[in-house]
Amino acid sequence: MADDPRSERAQLRLRVQQAPQDFIAWVMLADAEFDHGDADAGLRAATRALALRPGHPEALARLGRGHWLAGRHVQAAQALSQAAAQAPQHPGIALWLGHALEDAGEPEAAAQAYEHAYRLLPDEPIFAAHLLNWRRKLCDWRDLDRLSSQVRRAVRDGHGAVEPFAFLSEDADAAEQLACARRRARDLAASVRPLPPPPASEPGHALRLGFLSNGFGAHPTGLLTVAFFEALQAHDTVSAHLFALNADDGSPIRQRLAAATHLHDVAGQSHTRIAQAIREQRIDILYDLRGWGGGGTPEVLAMRPAPLQVNWLAYPGTSGAPWIDYVLGDRFALPDALKPHYSEAVAWLPGAFQPSDTRRTVGTPPSRRDCGLPDTCMVYACFNNSYKLNPAGMARMLDVLAQVDGSVLWLLSGPGRADDRLRAAAQARGVDPARLVFMRKLPHDDYLARYRHADLFLDTNPYNAHTTASDALWAGCPVLTRPGATFAARVAGSLNHHLGLDDMNVPDDDAYVATAIRLGRDDAARDALRTRLLAAKASSPLFDMARFAAGFAGVAGRMADRRRKGLPPAPLD
């Protein structure tokens, strides 16, 4: 599909042809190409701008942005560092430098760049939001309440587009999450040209289901979905097409996904080309498995490549986007009370909304000592990412440690100095920092095996364990959670509920601490709980992927039936 000649990008392309010495036009063209998802074209424009004015910070910044979009994060950080040195008062360059340093593996330097950008424009919500998000990742809780209040106030007042995924970590309600997502969608829609309406579906053919994600490999999305796609092959009423935004990582998960589906590699392609690829496959229903999470392409969804489009799995909230028709949930994770705060029509799956890889094996871990654990003690675990930890949640966990002699808390090691900051938080609360044990990120099989040493998983709020909760339960480690009032805060509770372990879903923090202490002190109670979990794992529909696939295909058929009848999207039970 050719560009609209009236579009900004087409006009800028024409401008640089007519005036090839126009530095500003080349810089603006680079931005337009990047916004279109074409990193190569943007880099060419940035390089031309830099040739016209060597060392100019605006050209260097675009060069850095192009390298960043192309995944060359070290080169991006180098170019943006040069640009920032030339223009130290430019908040936008400081922000891009933060992104590049983050992905280049320099987390503390990234935090400094985000803080610098914020100091330059302290009243701009997007800068406050990026600083807040990165401080959460680093467990740097300075000014956390003030920054969070500023960001939530901006969302409430409609001032500035805040990234919806990061906003899930705030103590915001579902109405605030909807407002955040709607603002982000509105801003994006202003720069995207939809495709023409799709042709009519062929009557009687198997439904062609498309799935768009950057996680088709050794990634939480791939790990959750692979057994589901394998089970879906048994249903001749549907066929699955994966559109992989990530390149082949050579993993066994990627190989299984490719064997079970029609896998289309669209990594590195422009938004328009990806949308065309989806349209060419005549997809009936397109499932967005990334949403507002990093690495997704909401621009592709905004082009409307499929007649029905669905928010599912990776983004636990509303898209707020007019181009998404349905959201898939279950009755626990997305109850009726949340429905008014979703822009999509809700389609409830008959069981849990989350599938799971039932072919994964839980191997034998290294010794406790090799894992950094005492030879004998109560082991509480929380392997959630560091941004899900917060002062209130850590205080809750540390209160448990203080009441269970000799117990330890096993955590996933965070970026930068996050672990040191958590040790300092323990010390400040009167808990020996040595009782926090950190596990570095490991290959999935090695990580999964370590759950054999964990006695109880302590969940987080307001953003629960999701894939991590599924991992813990599959490995036989019970999960204690306090379900909240948003989808992101109810996922672990949904998994417990569908396993018949509702007693592990507690109503408040006091019950959470009391339950964790009771189980920590009572070996027999822990053994009985683990026995119940293992029995539920063997018999519950939560881990029955044939049943999950049947329910999924049934809901897809009902969505398509409504459209064939000319009916708009509506809640589906």
XYZ file of C-alpha atoms in Angstrom:
573
model
C 0.000 0.000 0.000
C 1.498 3.328 -1.052
C 1.660 6.219 1.347
C -1.056 8.828 1.186
C 0.672 11.653 -0.752
C -0.862 14.065 1.765
C 0.805 12.342 4.729
C 3.593 14.076 6.587
C 6.060 11.356 5.645
C 5.259 11.591 1.933
C 5.500 15.370 2.043
C 8.872 15.206 3.787
C 10.201 12.679 1.277
C 9.221 15.045 -1.484
C 10.783 17.977 0.363
C 14.230 16.338 0.686
C 14.164 15.421 -3.004
C 13.511 19.035 -3.888
C 15.909 20.490 -1.285
C 18.533 17.864 -0.413
C 20.514 20.416 1.651
C 17.570 21.079 3.996
C 18.908 19.806 7.329
C 15.645 20.308 9.231
C 13.677 18.380 6.594
C 16.035 15.389 6.928
C 15.681 15.450 10.731
C 11.901 15.621 10.481
C 11.871 12.830 7.880
C 13.918 10.634 10.223
C 11.281 11.120 12.920
C 8.463 10.353 10.485
C 10.170 7.147 9.320
C 10.742 6.028 12.913
C 7.121 6.734 13.798
C 6.166 4.540 10.838
C 8.294 1.721 12.242
C 10.923 1.877 9.507
C 14.237 2.006 11.383
C 16.380 1.597 8.254
C 14.757 4.490 6.384
C 14.962 6.657 9.493
C 18.653 5.873 9.910
C 19.326 6.832 6.297
C 17.621 10.174 6.854
C 19.505 10.742 10.120
C 22.803 9.920 8.422
C 22.093 12.466 5.678
C 21.284 15.094 8.294
C 24.520 14.321 10.138
C 26.505 14.624 6.913
C 25.049 18.090 6.388
C 25.859 19.193 9.949
C 28.474 16.916 11.556
C 28.119 16.655 15.314
C 24.738 18.406 15.446
C 22.847 17.116 18.500
C 19.496 16.790 16.697
C 21.069 14.608 14.000
C 23.028 12.577 16.553
C 19.838 12.065 18.549
C 18.027 10.665 15.497
C 20.974 8.427 14.717
C 20.772 7.114 18.278
C 17.035 6.644 18.070
C 17.456 4.663 14.857
C 20.069 2.370 16.361
C 17.792 1.877 19.374
C 14.808 0.906 17.213
C 17.033 -1.494 15.273
C 18.154 -3.151 18.520
C 21.714 -1.798 18.460
C 21.531 -0.432 21.969
C 25.225 0.204 22.652
C 25.571 2.255 19.457
C 22.359 4.063 20.352
C 23.693 4.970 23.785
C 26.954 6.220 22.277
C 25.218 8.492 19.749
C 22.724 9.808 22.273
C 25.466 10.423 24.853
C 27.243 12.595 22.283
C 23.984 14.411 21.548
C 23.296 14.969 25.262
C 26.793 16.368 25.773
C 26.157 18.848 22.946
C 22.674 19.769 24.211
C 22.554 19.228 27.984
C 19.353 21.276 28.346
C 17.355 19.169 25.849
C 14.883 16.986 27.826
C 13.855 14.876 24.832
C 17.434 13.819 24.126
C 17.926 12.992 27.813
C 14.796 10.826 27.698
C 15.938 8.908 24.602
C 19.354 8.483 26.228
C 17.626 6.899 29.223
C 15.863 4.389 26.950
C 19.116 3.498 25.191
C 21.127 3.134 28.403
C 18.375 0.998 29.899
C 18.535 -1.444 26.987
C 22.337 -1.265 26.796
C 22.560 -2.712 30.299
C 23.470 0.485 32.159
C 20.505 0.814 34.534
C 21.919 3.322 37.021
C 23.102 5.615 34.219
C 19.648 5.294 32.665
C 18.105 6.449 35.936
C 20.367 9.489 35.948
C 19.296 10.348 32.375
C 15.600 10.022 33.264
C 16.108 12.152 36.353
C 17.921 14.796 34.301
C 15.062 14.905 31.785
C 12.575 15.278 34.641
C 14.558 18.069 36.272
C 14.508 19.980 32.994
C 10.711 19.647 32.676
C 9.338 18.724 36.104
C 5.746 19.611 35.213
C 5.631 17.346 32.144
C 3.841 14.063 33.072
C 5.686 11.869 30.575
C 9.032 12.706 32.174
C 7.677 12.112 35.678
C 6.208 8.778 34.515
C 9.478 7.531 33.022
C 11.426 8.484 36.139
C 8.802 6.844 38.344
C 8.799 3.641 36.288
C 12.562 3.303 36.272
C 12.870 4.052 39.984
C 10.413 1.238 40.605
C 12.598 -1.105 38.558
C 15.675 -0.085 40.562
C 13.792 -0.282 43.899
C 14.789 3.351 44.387
C 11.802 4.582 46.333
C 12.841 8.219 46.769
C 9.920 10.589 46.073
C 7.825 7.619 44.957
C 4.545 8.849 46.434
C 5.018 12.364 45.074
C 5.868 11.142 41.572
C 2.997 8.665 41.596
C 0.548 11.369 42.694
C 1.777 13.641 39.904
C 1.324 10.932 37.271
C -2.096 9.870 38.521
C -3.234 13.502 38.650
C -2.096 14.007 35.056
C -4.057 10.931 33.952
C -7.147 12.100 35.828
C -6.940 15.589 34.303
C -6.117 14.341 30.801
C -2.716 16.087 30.724
C -0.057 14.156 28.845
C 0.111 10.613 27.539
C 1.455 8.183 30.143
C 2.464 4.662 29.094
C -0.421 2.393 30.200
C 1.801 -0.626 30.937
C 3.907 1.258 33.476
C 0.725 2.750 34.949
C -0.406 -0.760 35.992
C 2.170 -0.614 38.801
C 0.427 2.380 40.401
C -2.288 2.051 43.028
C -4.830 3.287 40.498
C -8.327 1.939 39.977
C -9.761 0.529 36.761
C -11.341 3.847 35.781
C -7.943 5.553 35.954
C -6.377 2.755 33.894
C -9.054 3.253 31.242
C -8.417 7.006 31.144
C -4.679 6.396 30.769
C -5.116 3.891 27.944
C -7.683 6.013 26.101
C -5.396 9.029 26.084
C -2.516 6.955 24.737
C -4.753 5.416 22.056
C -6.128 8.795 21.043
C -2.649 10.210 20.530
C -1.559 7.206 18.492
C -4.679 7.208 16.319
C -3.923 10.757 15.189
C -0.805 9.536 13.358
C -2.066 6.262 11.827
C -3.936 5.766 8.571
C -6.252 2.692 8.654
C -6.254 0.193 5.804
C -9.303 -0.017 3.541
C -12.046 -2.320 4.865
C -11.177 -6.026 4.479
C -12.922 -8.228 1.918
C -15.831 -10.346 3.070
C -14.972 -13.694 4.655
C -15.395 -16.840 2.626
C -18.429 -18.763 3.911
C -17.761 -22.153 5.436
C -13.986 -21.834 5.764
C -12.066 -22.478 8.956
C -11.651 -19.325 11.002
C -8.199 -17.880 10.466
C -6.982 -16.702 13.866
C -3.984 -14.357 13.901
C -1.760 -13.745 16.930
C 0.615 -10.763 17.030
C 3.464 -10.690 19.562
C 7.146 -10.086 20.161
C 7.207 -13.099 22.492
C 7.104 -16.100 20.174
C 10.161 -17.853 21.576
C 11.790 -18.359 24.982
C 9.697 -15.539 26.425
C 6.775 -15.534 28.892
C 4.254 -15.305 26.030
C 5.782 -18.230 24.171
C 6.029 -20.269 27.358
C 2.384 -19.683 28.216
C 0.922 -20.312 24.773
C 2.911 -23.105 23.136
C 0.927 -26.055 24.552
C -2.330 -24.225 23.805
C -1.356 -23.817 20.143
C -0.409 -27.486 20.007
C -3.834 -28.419 21.394
C -5.599 -26.014 19.021
C -4.403 -28.098 16.059
C -7.097 -30.656 16.907
C -9.836 -28.151 15.972
C -10.484 -28.064 12.233
C -12.830 -25.095 12.686
C -9.857 -22.772 13.225
C -6.298 -22.313 11.999
C -3.645 -20.365 13.921
C -1.309 -17.840 12.282
C 1.454 -16.319 14.394
C 2.936 -12.967 13.357
C 6.264 -12.848 15.167
C 7.684 -9.403 15.839
C 10.774 -11.086 17.312
C 13.365 -12.930 15.221
C 13.842 -16.672 15.616
C 15.797 -17.202 18.841
C 16.545 -20.839 18.026
C 14.794 -22.017 21.186
C 12.812 -25.252 21.497
C 9.740 -23.113 22.271
C 10.072 -21.314 18.915
C 10.436 -24.660 17.159
C 7.311 -26.027 18.830
C 5.369 -22.868 17.954
C 6.428 -23.100 14.313
C 5.437 -26.772 14.162
C 1.995 -26.161 15.676
C 0.980 -23.064 13.666
C 1.561 -21.048 10.519
C 4.375 -18.802 11.764
C 5.080 -15.594 9.844
C 8.339 -13.817 10.700
C 7.668 -10.063 10.476
C 10.544 -8.957 12.718
C 12.010 -5.586 11.792
C 9.349 -4.764 9.221
C 7.522 -1.456 9.062
C 4.087 -1.116 10.613
C 2.463 -0.906 7.192
C 4.209 -4.027 5.928
C 3.192 -6.013 9.018
C -0.414 -4.887 8.626
C -0.307 -5.897 4.953
C 1.095 -9.315 5.865
C -1.831 -9.875 8.231
C -4.337 -8.673 5.637
C -2.795 -10.933 2.962
C -3.471 -13.968 5.158
C -7.163 -12.999 5.341
C -7.182 -13.184 9.124
C -10.689 -13.246 10.597
C -9.764 -12.483 14.213
C -6.479 -10.906 15.264
C -5.344 -11.325 18.871
C -2.962 -8.708 20.240
C -0.680 -10.587 22.630
C 1.325 -7.530 23.647
C -1.000 -4.563 24.003
C 0.689 -1.538 25.534
C 3.632 -3.606 26.757
C 7.123 -2.908 25.428
C 8.034 -4.326 22.049
C 4.495 -4.387 20.700
C 3.162 -2.589 17.648
C -0.145 -0.919 18.533
C 0.266 1.075 15.301
C -0.353 -2.146 13.354
C -3.590 -2.814 15.237
C -4.667 0.788 14.679
C -4.482 0.157 10.916
C -7.259 -2.447 11.327
C -5.709 -5.324 9.352
C -8.397 -7.749 10.593
C -12.179 -7.339 10.852
C -12.180 -8.363 14.540
C -9.335 -7.549 16.935
C -8.902 -8.840 20.481
C -6.827 -7.851 23.533
C -5.562 -11.014 25.215
C -3.019 -12.324 27.683
C 0.054 -10.065 27.892
C -1.521 -6.712 28.782
C -3.742 -7.159 31.861
C -5.989 -4.154 31.412
C -8.124 -2.345 28.901
C -6.544 -1.142 25.665
C -8.738 1.977 25.628
C -8.464 1.676 21.836
C -11.354 1.905 19.364
C -9.583 -0.591 17.093
C -9.814 -3.383 19.703
C -13.242 -5.024 19.743
C -12.992 -7.603 22.521
C -10.915 -8.412 25.572
C -10.556 -12.027 26.703
C -10.802 -12.658 30.416
C -12.293 -14.987 32.982
C -14.929 -14.377 35.592
C -12.400 -14.074 38.437
C -9.711 -11.929 36.804
C -12.249 -9.710 35.043
C -15.502 -9.720 37.024
C -18.657 -7.833 36.058
C -17.655 -4.945 38.317
C -14.729 -4.137 35.984
C -16.741 -4.321 32.746
C -17.786 -0.607 32.732
C -14.105 0.349 32.781
C -13.213 -1.536 29.602
C -13.449 0.021 26.155
C -13.753 -3.472 24.670
C -16.645 -5.896 24.891
C -15.684 -8.610 27.380
C -15.542 -12.211 26.177
C -15.210 -14.605 29.115
C -13.464 -17.911 28.559
C -15.128 -20.865 30.300
C -12.139 -21.415 32.631
C -9.074 -19.337 33.383
C -7.997 -16.777 30.772
C -4.340 -17.886 30.992
C -3.032 -21.033 29.259
C 0.130 -22.839 30.327
C 2.819 -25.101 28.923
C 1.949 -28.508 30.338
C 4.972 -30.145 28.700
C 7.540 -28.293 30.815
C 9.437 -30.435 33.260
C 10.598 -29.473 36.725
C 14.137 -30.779 37.033
C 16.471 -31.255 39.942
C 17.949 -27.996 41.241
C 21.451 -27.425 42.586
C 21.832 -27.929 46.323
C 20.323 -25.380 48.655
C 23.797 -24.217 49.571
C 24.672 -23.689 45.895
C 21.509 -21.600 45.595
C 22.627 -19.420 48.518
C 20.016 -20.912 50.867
C 20.562 -22.294 54.370
C 20.533 -26.095 54.611
C 17.295 -26.040 56.600
C 14.852 -23.171 56.969
C 11.516 -21.845 55.763
C 11.981 -20.430 52.248
C 9.574 -17.741 51.104
C 9.981 -16.855 47.431
C 8.974 -13.964 45.203
C 10.482 -14.156 41.736
C 8.464 -11.249 40.348
C 10.289 -8.518 38.448
C 11.654 -5.745 40.655
C 9.167 -3.101 39.457
C 6.360 -5.113 41.077
C 7.979 -4.706 44.482
C 7.119 -1.551 46.421
C 7.536 -0.205 49.951
C 4.182 -1.536 51.205
C 4.665 -4.978 49.679
C 8.207 -5.336 50.956
C 7.149 -4.198 54.422
C 4.503 -6.938 54.390
C 7.077 -9.593 53.445
C 9.629 -8.345 55.952
C 7.003 -8.455 58.706
C 6.552 -12.137 57.875
C 10.305 -12.794 58.077
C 10.489 -11.055 61.436
C 7.885 -13.456 62.864
C 9.245 -16.736 61.438
C 12.600 -17.557 62.990
C 15.373 -18.388 60.570
C 13.232 -17.915 57.471
C 14.602 -16.344 54.283
C 13.062 -14.455 51.365
C 14.271 -15.613 47.947
C 14.045 -12.858 45.332
C 14.893 -12.399 41.679
C 17.947 -10.178 41.365
C 17.038 -6.769 39.974
C 18.911 -4.331 37.743
C 21.665 -2.015 38.933
C 21.783 -1.583 42.694
C 18.215 -2.802 43.257
C 19.347 -5.705 45.459
C 21.405 -3.406 47.676
C 18.432 -1.090 48.103
C 16.220 -3.999 49.167
C 18.852 -5.111 51.684
C 18.871 -1.563 53.048
C 15.066 -1.660 53.338
C 15.358 -4.881 55.349
C 17.972 -3.354 57.624
C 15.782 -0.299 58.213
C 12.931 -2.587 59.281
C 15.100 -4.522 61.702
C 15.562 -7.632 59.534
C 19.052 -8.968 58.884
C 19.789 -8.188 55.186
C 21.468 -11.604 54.899
C 17.989 -13.139 55.089
C 17.301 -11.810 51.596
C 18.696 -14.260 49.025
C 18.911 -13.194 45.383
C 18.706 -15.417 42.308
C 20.110 -14.120 39.042
C 18.013 -14.544 35.907
C 18.423 -18.078 34.582
C 17.314 -20.176 31.601
C 13.715 -21.184 32.180
C 14.361 -24.857 32.999
C 17.027 -23.948 35.576
C 14.789 -21.305 37.130
C 11.774 -23.645 37.253
C 13.772 -26.349 39.054
C 14.617 -23.970 41.892
C 10.985 -23.902 42.997
C 11.676 -27.308 44.571
C 13.518 -25.397 47.317
C 10.714 -22.824 47.791
C 8.007 -23.434 50.406
C 5.608 -20.553 49.710
C 5.406 -17.885 47.001
C 4.530 -14.427 48.343
C 2.698 -12.405 45.701
C 2.800 -8.643 45.057
C 0.235 -5.832 44.714
C -1.060 -3.984 42.789
C 0.644 -5.977 40.001
C 0.461 -9.700 40.659
C 2.645 -12.551 39.533
C 1.249 -13.728 36.181
C 3.478 -16.137 34.242
C 5.556 -16.426 37.418
C 2.520 -17.568 39.412
C 1.787 -20.189 36.776
C 5.406 -21.373 37.004
C 5.273 -21.620 40.796
C 2.019 -23.575 40.839
C 3.139 -25.934 38.074
C 6.321 -26.617 40.046
C 4.299 -27.409 43.178
C 4.940 -24.186 45.131
C 1.738 -22.684 46.618
C 1.025 -18.998 45.932
C -0.342 -16.621 48.569
C -2.024 -13.567 47.085
C -4.346 -10.723 47.995
C -6.608 -10.138 44.970
C -7.157 -6.464 44.238
C -9.681 -4.456 42.244
C -8.004 -4.487 38.799
C -7.221 -7.235 36.295
C -3.462 -6.953 36.969
C -4.139 -7.469 40.674
C -6.348 -10.555 40.208
C -4.367 -12.906 37.963
C -2.682 -14.977 40.675
C -6.037 -15.150 42.436
C -7.619 -16.439 39.232
C -5.085 -19.257 39.020
C -5.664 -20.242 42.651
C -9.418 -20.057 42.143
C -9.365 -22.347 39.132
C -7.220 -24.808 41.070
C -9.742 -24.864 43.919
C -7.291 -23.139 46.278
C -9.426 -20.121 47.133
C -8.155 -20.168 50.719
C -4.825 -18.901 49.345
C -6.645 -15.762 48.136
C -6.823 -13.590 51.245
C -8.872 -10.406 51.704
C -6.355 -7.949 53.167
C -2.786 -7.372 54.268
C -3.410 -8.522 57.844
C -4.729 -11.869 56.605
C -1.820 -12.114 54.165
C 0.801 -11.653 56.897
C -1.051 -13.956 59.325
C -1.405 -16.726 56.725
C 2.231 -16.494 55.667
C 3.358 -16.659 59.307
C 1.059 -19.587 60.127
C 2.291 -21.616 57.155
C 5.877 -20.681 57.907
C 5.619 -22.047 61.442
C 3.559 -25.169 60.667
C 5.374 -27.861 58.675
C 2.340 -30.144 58.619
C 0.076 -27.405 57.268
C 2.584 -26.659 54.504
C 2.843 -30.322 53.582
C -0.937 -30.631 53.434
C -1.176 -27.524 51.255
C 1.442 -28.820 48.830
C -0.376 -32.182 48.648
C -3.622 -30.388 47.798
C -1.850 -28.338 45.129
C -0.309 -31.391 43.471
C -3.684 -33.152 43.443
C -5.392 -30.074 41.992
C -2.686 -29.714 39.359
C -3.421 -33.255 38.159
C -7.205 -32.881 38.043
C -7.997 -29.173 37.555
C -8.995 -27.732 34.159
C -6.401 -24.971 34.731
C -3.699 -27.164 33.218
C -5.915 -28.998 30.703
C -4.884 -27.438 27.396
C -7.232 -29.578 25.285
C -10.142 -28.190 27.287
C -8.700 -24.662 27.120
C -8.321 -24.869 23.331
C -11.901 -26.072 22.927
C -13.226 -23.165 24.990
C -11.026 -20.684 23.121
C -12.183 -21.929 19.708
C -15.793 -21.792 20.856
C -15.535 -18.144 21.921
C -13.768 -17.261 18.651
C -16.621 -18.852 16.712
C -19.209 -16.822 18.628
C -17.329 -13.584 17.940
C -17.216 -14.389 14.232
C -20.893 -15.395 14.167
C -21.936 -12.027 15.554
C -19.940 -10.223 12.892
C -21.356 -12.394 10.074
C -24.833 -11.484 11.284
C -23.952 -7.790 11.192
C -24.077 -7.465 14.990
C -21.619 -5.292 16.913
C -19.267 -6.727 19.549
C -21.098 -7.548 22.775
C -20.251 -9.338 26.044
C -19.942 -13.088 25.524
C -20.196 -15.686 28.289
